[in-house]
Amino acid sequence: MKKTKKVVITGAGGFVGHHLVSFLKKKGYWVRGVDIKHPEYKSTDADEFLKLDLREKKNALKATEGMDHVYALAADMGGMGFISKNHATILYNNATINLNTIEAARINKVGRYFYSSSACIYPEYRQIKSKLKPLKEEDAFPAQPQDAYGWEKLVTEILAKYYHEEHGLETRIARFHNIFGPYGTWDGGREKAPAAICRKVAIAKLTGKKEIEIWGDGKQTRSFCYIDDCLNGIYKLMMSDFREPLNIGQDRMVTIDQLVDIVSKTAGVNFKKKHIPGPQGVRGRNSDNTKLRETLKWEPEISLEEGLARTYQWIEEQVKTKNKN
Ligand code: NAD
């Protein structure tokens, strides 16, 4: 009889980790979730959920003990508002989490190790205009990420490469490009652009406001990838034999103003956009999916309109519930 594989997902109390638990459960894995907190919006499907702080090595050893695969998603992170103001905290917390987790995986002899890196590793000098060439994996060097968050992600990518070369750990590295969807942080300061815009539109719609505020001039660009595509990408990459970093994202670039227009259309209302000063991150960014298509024979499939419609619906419900309480 085939033995059920055991996997641990760190960051299982967070947005992507929580979804990944359910996704891997459906695939038949025994899943351990690890995080400093339980998922905020829905209970976990994990077989076991351990509340552990991975900045402690003994906790990382507990987290990875007896596991066949590790999906390392835990990170101290948030949207631009958070990332642009907490450099030392983010660098310290994420470096200790990642050093401990990969070393514990080596000690516990896990078979495979997935690391969630980010498009934030790409150099700022390639992202200074809103219209630009999509970013290829090899564009990462010479390195100049904008924030400590991106520097740490890049160093951990290199750490994973050396753990493979020196210790034979089977590592897989994905560079996520703006993942969004339901059951993600939507208020409180750590939310990212799609969730923040859905919340602002929902509040304006429900209170009859005619205007919504947007950080910056609205012409900054990004691509956005729906969570279900991200989960498929993670799994396909983990099952592949590809050890280099790989973009996981959509390659349709839109301005933040266009993102607001799509959400407004979904909500069935029209607003005046008020552009106010605020952290914006790099000026423009898009994913080049050439290597993704070649390697996994796949690319994200869910349209921005479809993904935002599902996300908006969930956030509007959250706003209504919060207002009732
Ligand atoms: P998230 O903030 O929702 O989840 C991260 C989880 O890590 C949180 O639940 C948090 O409590 C947990 N965590 C933080 N410190 C911890 C610690 N010391 N010990 C244990 N757990 C700890 O973020 P997410 O959007 O789900 O992102 C998952 C991963 O993907 C992260 O590594 C993130 O950097 C990366 N990523 C995400 C995106 C995106 O758009 N969502 C883009 C690029 C990269």
Short mmCIF file of C-alpha atoms and ligand atoms in Angstrom, two decimals:
data_model
loop_
_atom_site.label_atom_id
_atom_site.label_comp_id
_atom_site.label_asym_id
_atom_site.label_seq_id
_atom_site.Cartn_x
_atom_site.Cartn_y
_atom_site.Cartn_z
CA MET A 1 0.00 0.00 0.00
CA LYS A 2 1.25 3.51 -0.85
CA LYS A 3 2.18 5.48 2.25
CA THR A 4 0.41 8.85 2.70
CA LYS A 5 2.97 11.64 2.35
CA LYS A 6 3.27 14.06 5.23
CA VAL A 7 3.81 17.74 4.56
CA VAL A 8 4.22 20.80 6.72
CA ILE A 9 3.14 24.25 5.61
CA THR A 10 4.68 27.10 7.56
CA GLY A 11 2.64 30.30 7.54
CA ALA A 12 -0.51 28.12 7.48
CA GLY A 13 -2.38 30.78 9.46
CA GLY A 14 -1.80 33.27 6.64
CA PHE A 15 -3.44 33.87 3.29
CA VAL A 16 -1.58 31.58 0.86
CA GLY A 17 -0.69 29.00 3.55
CA HIS A 18 -4.30 28.59 4.65
CA HIS A 19 -5.43 27.95 1.05
CA LEU A 20 -2.48 25.61 0.45
CA VAL A 21 -3.51 23.47 3.45
CA SER A 22 -6.94 22.86 1.90
CA PHE A 23 -5.45 22.31 -1.56
CA LEU A 24 -2.98 19.66 -0.36
CA LYS A 25 -5.58 17.96 1.84
CA LYS A 26 -7.73 17.53 -1.28
CA LYS A 27 -4.73 15.96 -3.01
CA GLY A 28 -4.56 13.33 -0.25
CA TYR A 29 -1.63 14.55 1.84
CA TRP A 30 -1.43 14.47 5.63
CA VAL A 31 -0.92 18.15 6.45
CA ARG A 32 0.64 19.88 9.44
CA GLY A 33 0.09 23.64 9.61
CA VAL A 34 2.50 25.83 11.55
CA ASP A 35 2.14 29.52 12.38
CA ILE A 36 2.25 31.98 15.28
CA LYS A 37 -1.50 32.43 14.80
CA HIS A 38 -4.52 30.46 13.65
CA PRO A 39 -6.18 31.48 10.36
CA GLU A 40 -8.24 34.61 10.95
CA TYR A 41 -11.28 34.07 8.73
CA LYS A 42 -11.97 30.32 8.50
CA SER A 43 -10.84 27.26 10.46
CA THR A 44 -7.97 25.23 9.07
CA ASP A 45 -8.32 21.90 7.22
CA ALA A 46 -4.92 20.76 8.55
CA ASP A 47 -4.65 17.37 10.29
CA GLU A 48 -2.55 19.08 12.92
CA PHE A 49 -1.95 22.77 13.60
CA LEU A 50 1.02 23.79 15.73
CA LYS A 51 1.31 27.32 17.06
CA LEU A 52 5.06 27.89 16.89
CA ASP A 53 7.35 30.86 16.48
CA LEU A 54 9.88 29.84 13.83
CA ARG A 55 12.38 32.47 14.95
CA GLU A 56 13.28 29.78 17.53
CA LYS A 57 15.32 26.90 16.11
CA LYS A 58 13.79 24.33 18.49
CA ASN A 59 10.37 25.24 17.08
CA ALA A 60 11.56 24.84 13.49
CA LEU A 61 12.83 21.36 14.42
CA LYS A 62 9.41 20.50 15.89
CA ALA A 63 7.67 21.88 12.81
CA THR A 64 9.63 19.79 10.31
CA GLU A 65 10.00 16.58 12.35
CA GLY A 66 8.74 13.49 10.49
CA MET A 67 7.78 15.43 7.35
CA ASP A 68 8.35 14.36 3.75
CA HIS A 69 7.93 17.85 2.30
CA VAL A 70 8.19 21.40 3.65
CA TYR A 71 6.34 24.36 2.16
CA ALA A 72 8.06 27.37 3.72
CA LEU A 73 5.62 30.27 3.54
CA ALA A 74 5.96 31.88 6.97
CA ALA A 75 7.04 35.51 6.79
CA ASP A 76 6.53 38.79 8.54
CA MET A 77 4.95 40.69 5.67
CA GLY A 78 2.21 42.98 4.44
CA GLY A 79 1.43 45.51 1.72
CA MET A 80 3.60 48.51 0.79
CA GLY A 81 2.45 50.47 3.84
CA PHE A 82 3.99 47.81 6.11
CA ILE A 83 6.99 46.79 4.00
CA SER A 84 8.24 50.34 3.47
CA LYS A 85 8.29 51.17 7.20
CA ASN A 86 9.58 48.05 9.00
CA HIS A 87 12.88 47.17 7.33
CA ALA A 88 14.89 46.03 10.36
CA THR A 89 12.01 44.04 11.86
CA ILE A 90 11.22 42.32 8.58
CA LEU A 91 14.85 41.49 7.82
CA TYR A 92 15.50 40.11 11.31
CA ASN A 93 12.27 38.12 11.59
CA ASN A 94 12.30 36.64 8.10
CA ALA A 95 16.01 35.83 8.10
CA THR A 96 15.71 33.95 11.40
CA ILE A 97 12.53 32.12 10.27
CA ASN A 98 14.16 31.01 7.01
CA LEU A 99 17.59 30.10 8.44
CA ASN A 100 15.92 27.99 11.14
CA THR A 101 13.40 26.32 8.85
CA ILE A 102 15.82 25.20 6.15
CA GLU A 103 18.42 24.03 8.68
CA ALA A 104 15.74 22.08 10.56
CA ALA A 105 14.60 20.54 7.26
CA ARG A 106 18.18 19.40 6.62
CA ILE A 107 18.54 17.94 10.12
CA ASN A 108 15.17 16.17 9.85
CA LYS A 109 16.05 14.89 6.38
CA VAL A 110 12.95 16.13 4.58
CA GLY A 111 12.64 15.07 0.95
CA ARG A 112 11.63 18.37 -0.64
CA TYR A 113 11.63 22.02 0.33
CA PHE A 114 9.49 24.73 -1.26
CA TYR A 115 10.43 28.35 -0.65
CA SER A 116 8.04 31.24 -1.35
CA SER A 117 10.12 34.09 -2.69
CA SER A 118 8.78 37.27 -4.24
CA ALA A 119 8.85 39.59 -7.25
CA CYS A 120 10.20 42.09 -4.70
CA ILE A 121 13.68 40.57 -5.25
CA TYR A 122 13.91 42.25 -8.69
CA PRO A 123 16.15 45.33 -8.92
CA GLU A 124 14.57 48.71 -8.50
CA TYR A 125 16.45 50.07 -11.56
CA ARG A 126 14.42 47.75 -13.81
CA GLN A 127 11.12 49.05 -12.40
CA ILE A 128 11.35 52.83 -12.55
CA LYS A 129 8.74 53.38 -15.30
CA SER A 130 5.12 52.31 -15.40
CA LYS A 131 5.56 50.80 -18.87
CA LEU A 132 8.42 48.36 -18.81
CA LYS A 133 9.68 45.01 -19.99
CA PRO A 134 8.26 42.09 -17.99
CA LEU A 135 10.79 40.68 -15.52
CA LYS A 136 12.62 37.50 -16.46
CA GLU A 137 14.14 35.30 -13.79
CA GLU A 138 17.70 36.23 -14.85
CA ASP A 139 16.92 39.96 -14.37
CA ALA A 140 17.49 39.52 -10.62
CA PHE A 141 21.18 40.46 -10.93
CA PRO A 142 23.01 42.80 -10.44
CA ALA A 143 20.84 42.89 -7.35
CA GLN A 144 19.12 46.00 -6.00
CA PRO A 145 15.77 45.15 -4.40
CA GLN A 146 13.90 48.23 -3.19
CA ASP A 147 13.29 47.07 0.39
CA ALA A 148 14.75 44.86 3.13
CA TYR A 149 11.88 42.45 2.45
CA GLY A 150 13.20 41.81 -1.08
CA TRP A 151 16.85 41.59 0.03
CA GLU A 152 15.97 38.92 2.57
CA LYS A 153 13.97 36.94 -0.02
CA LEU A 154 16.93 37.06 -2.40
CA VAL A 155 19.40 35.90 0.24
CA THR A 156 17.09 33.01 1.17
CA GLU A 157 16.86 32.00 -2.51
CA ILE A 158 20.66 31.80 -2.48
CA LEU A 159 20.58 29.92 0.82
CA ALA A 160 18.24 27.34 -0.76
CA LYS A 161 20.59 26.97 -3.75
CA TYR A 162 23.56 26.30 -1.43
CA TYR A 163 21.56 23.87 0.72
CA HIS A 164 20.99 21.88 -2.43
CA GLU A 165 24.62 22.06 -3.58
CA GLU A 166 26.16 21.33 -0.19
CA HIS A 167 23.57 19.15 1.53
CA GLY A 168 21.57 17.69 -1.37
CA LEU A 169 18.27 19.20 -0.14
CA GLU A 170 15.75 19.17 -3.02
CA THR A 171 14.71 22.83 -3.17
CA ARG A 172 12.05 24.60 -5.25
CA ILE A 173 11.76 28.39 -5.37
CA ALA A 174 8.78 30.43 -6.58
CA ARG A 175 8.76 34.20 -7.04
CA PHE A 176 5.14 35.19 -6.41
CA HIS A 177 3.77 38.27 -8.19
CA ASN A 178 0.93 39.90 -6.17
CA ILE A 179 -1.27 37.00 -5.17
CA PHE A 180 -4.82 37.90 -4.18
CA GLY A 181 -8.14 36.28 -3.31
CA PRO A 182 -10.66 35.68 -0.53
CA TYR A 183 -9.53 34.90 3.05
CA GLY A 184 -6.59 37.30 2.87
CA THR A 185 -5.90 40.29 5.11
CA TRP A 186 -8.24 43.09 4.01
CA ASP A 187 -7.83 45.70 6.75
CA GLY A 188 -5.59 46.64 9.67
CA GLY A 189 -2.53 47.95 7.78
CA ARG A 190 -0.99 44.75 6.33
CA GLU A 191 -3.43 44.37 3.43
CA LYS A 192 -2.18 44.61 -0.15
CA ALA A 193 -3.55 46.71 -3.02
CA PRO A 194 -6.34 44.42 -4.39
CA ALA A 195 -7.80 43.79 -0.91
CA ALA A 196 -7.42 47.45 0.13
CA ILE A 197 -9.19 48.61 -3.03
CA CYS A 198 -12.00 46.06 -2.61
CA ARG A 199 -12.47 47.27 0.98
CA LYS A 200 -12.50 50.96 0.02
CA VAL A 201 -15.00 50.31 -2.79
CA ALA A 202 -17.23 48.19 -0.52
CA ILE A 203 -17.23 50.82 2.25
CA ALA A 204 -17.95 53.62 -0.23
CA LYS A 205 -20.77 51.59 -1.82
CA LEU A 206 -22.36 50.69 1.52
CA THR A 207 -22.11 54.23 2.94
CA GLY A 208 -23.06 56.06 -0.27
CA LYS A 209 -19.69 57.84 -0.58
CA LYS A 210 -18.93 59.18 -4.06
CA GLU A 211 -15.15 59.20 -3.83
CA ILE A 212 -12.36 56.78 -2.92
CA GLU A 213 -8.75 57.52 -2.01
CA ILE A 214 -5.85 55.92 -3.88
CA TRP A 215 -2.17 56.04 -2.91
CA GLY A 216 -0.11 57.75 -5.61
CA ASP A 217 -1.19 58.99 -9.05
CA GLY A 218 -2.86 55.67 -9.96
CA LYS A 219 -0.53 55.14 -12.93
CA GLN A 220 1.82 52.71 -11.15
CA THR A 221 1.50 49.24 -12.70
CA ARG A 222 1.49 45.62 -11.51
CA SER A 223 0.24 42.19 -12.53
CA PHE A 224 -2.06 40.29 -10.15
CA CYS A 225 -2.47 36.54 -9.81
CA TYR A 226 -5.52 34.82 -8.33
CA ILE A 227 -4.89 32.42 -5.44
CA ASP A 228 -6.15 29.25 -7.21
CA ASP A 229 -3.60 29.77 -9.98
CA CYS A 230 -0.89 30.35 -7.39
CA LEU A 231 -1.73 27.04 -5.64
CA ASN A 232 -1.58 25.12 -8.92
CA GLY A 233 1.74 26.79 -9.73
CA ILE A 234 3.21 25.94 -6.33
CA TYR A 235 2.23 22.29 -6.65
CA LYS A 236 3.39 21.90 -10.25
CA LEU A 237 6.73 23.46 -9.34
CA MET A 238 7.11 21.29 -6.23
CA MET A 239 6.47 18.14 -8.31
CA SER A 240 8.87 19.24 -11.08
CA ASP A 241 12.63 18.76 -11.07
CA PHE A 242 13.29 22.50 -11.58
CA ARG A 243 15.56 23.98 -8.89
CA GLU A 244 16.05 27.53 -10.16
CA PRO A 245 13.77 30.39 -9.05
CA LEU A 246 10.61 30.62 -11.17
CA ASN A 247 8.06 33.45 -11.55
CA ILE A 248 4.53 32.54 -10.50
CA GLY A 249 2.26 35.35 -11.59
CA GLN A 250 0.04 36.74 -14.30
CA ASP A 251 1.66 38.61 -17.18
CA ARG A 252 -1.20 41.07 -17.73
CA MET A 253 -0.03 44.44 -16.44
CA VAL A 254 -2.62 46.99 -15.28
CA THR A 255 -2.43 50.40 -13.62
CA ILE A 256 -3.81 50.83 -10.11
CA ASP A 257 -6.50 53.09 -11.62
CA GLN A 258 -7.52 50.22 -13.94
CA LEU A 259 -7.63 47.88 -10.95
CA VAL A 260 -10.00 50.33 -9.21
CA ASP A 261 -12.18 50.49 -12.35
CA ILE A 262 -12.48 46.68 -12.51
CA VAL A 263 -13.45 46.48 -8.82
CA SER A 264 -15.95 49.36 -9.19
CA LYS A 265 -17.55 47.61 -12.17
CA THR A 266 -17.84 44.40 -10.15
CA ALA A 267 -19.47 46.35 -7.31
CA GLY A 268 -21.80 48.03 -9.80
CA VAL A 269 -20.92 51.58 -8.78
CA ASN A 270 -18.86 54.48 -10.10
CA PHE A 271 -16.52 56.57 -7.95
CA LYS A 272 -14.36 59.63 -8.30
CA LYS A 273 -10.72 58.68 -7.63
CA LYS A 274 -8.91 60.94 -5.20
CA HIS A 275 -5.14 60.43 -5.53
CA ILE A 276 -3.32 61.04 -2.27
CA PRO A 277 0.34 60.65 -1.22
CA GLY A 278 1.21 57.16 0.05
CA PRO A 279 3.79 54.38 -0.33
CA GLN A 280 3.63 52.88 -3.83
CA GLY A 281 6.62 50.56 -4.11
CA VAL A 282 8.31 50.37 -7.51
CA ARG A 283 6.76 52.33 -10.39
CA GLY A 284 5.96 49.35 -12.58
CA ARG A 285 6.23 45.56 -12.54
CA ASN A 286 5.15 42.63 -14.64
CA SER A 287 6.03 38.95 -14.81
CA ASP A 288 7.71 37.40 -17.86
CA ASN A 289 6.20 33.92 -18.02
CA THR A 290 8.38 32.46 -20.77
CA LYS A 291 10.31 30.22 -18.39
CA LEU A 292 7.15 29.30 -16.47
CA ARG A 293 5.47 28.09 -19.68
CA GLU A 294 8.57 26.19 -20.79
CA THR A 295 9.17 24.56 -17.41
CA LEU A 296 5.71 23.66 -16.15
CA LYS A 297 3.86 23.65 -19.51
CA TRP A 298 1.32 25.82 -17.71
CA GLU A 299 0.55 29.40 -16.76
CA PRO A 300 -2.11 31.16 -14.65
CA GLU A 301 -5.57 30.92 -16.21
CA ILE A 302 -8.02 32.88 -14.09
CA SER A 303 -8.71 36.38 -15.42
CA LEU A 304 -8.25 39.45 -13.26
CA GLU A 305 -11.97 40.25 -13.64
CA GLU A 306 -13.00 36.79 -12.44
CA GLY A 307 -10.52 36.78 -9.53
CA LEU A 308 -11.50 40.27 -8.41
CA ALA A 309 -15.22 39.44 -8.63
CA ARG A 310 -14.73 36.50 -6.22
CA THR A 311 -12.48 38.57 -3.93
CA TYR A 312 -14.75 41.61 -3.89
CA GLN A 313 -17.77 39.52 -2.99
CA TRP A 314 -15.97 38.07 0.02
CA ILE A 315 -14.63 41.45 1.19
CA GLU A 316 -18.02 43.13 0.83
CA GLU A 317 -19.45 40.43 3.13
CA GLN A 318 -16.63 41.06 5.64
CA VAL A 319 -17.29 44.81 5.63
CA LYS A 320 -21.03 44.24 6.17
CA THR A 321 -20.39 41.80 9.04
CA LYS A 322 -17.90 44.13 10.71
CA ASN A 323 -20.35 47.05 10.50
CA LYS A 324 -23.10 44.95 12.14
CA ASN A 325 -20.88 44.08 15.13
P1 NAD B 1 0.59 36.20 5.19
O1 NAD B 1 1.16 37.36 5.96
O2 NAD B 1 -0.88 36.12 5.04
O3 NAD B 1 1.12 34.84 5.79
C1 NAD B 1 2.37 34.69 6.39
C2 NAD B 1 2.18 33.95 7.70
O4 NAD B 1 3.46 33.79 8.34
C3 NAD B 1 1.29 34.72 8.70
O5 NAD B 1 0.15 33.96 9.05
C4 NAD B 1 2.19 34.95 9.89
O6 NAD B 1 1.53 34.87 11.14
C5 NAD B 1 3.21 33.84 9.74
N1 NAD B 1 4.41 34.16 10.50
C6 NAD B 1 4.99 35.38 10.65
N2 NAD B 1 6.02 35.29 11.52
C7 NAD B 1 6.08 34.00 11.94
C8 NAD B 1 6.93 33.30 12.84
N3 NAD B 1 7.89 33.94 13.50
N4 NAD B 1 6.73 31.98 13.02
C9 NAD B 1 5.71 31.32 12.37
N5 NAD B 1 4.88 31.94 11.51
C10 NAD B 1 5.06 33.26 11.29
O7 NAD B 1 1.31 36.24 3.76
P2 NAD B 1 0.91 35.48 2.41
O8 NAD B 1 0.35 36.49 1.49
O9 NAD B 1 0.13 34.26 2.72
O10 NAD B 1 2.35 35.07 1.87
C11 NAD B 1 2.88 33.77 2.04
C12 NAD B 1 4.33 33.77 1.58
O11 NAD B 1 4.42 34.19 0.22
C13 NAD B 1 5.22 34.74 2.37
O12 NAD B 1 6.49 34.18 2.51
C14 NAD B 1 5.29 35.94 1.45
O13 NAD B 1 6.47 36.69 1.69
C15 NAD B 1 5.28 35.30 0.09
N6 NAD B 1 4.77 36.20 -0.95
C16 NAD B 1 3.45 36.56 -0.96
C17 NAD B 1 2.98 37.40 -1.95
C18 NAD B 1 1.54 37.81 -2.01
O14 NAD B 1 1.18 38.58 -2.91
N7 NAD B 1 0.67 37.33 -1.13
C19 NAD B 1 3.84 37.91 -2.92
C20 NAD B 1 5.18 37.54 -2.86
C21 NAD B 1 5.63 36.67 -1.89
#
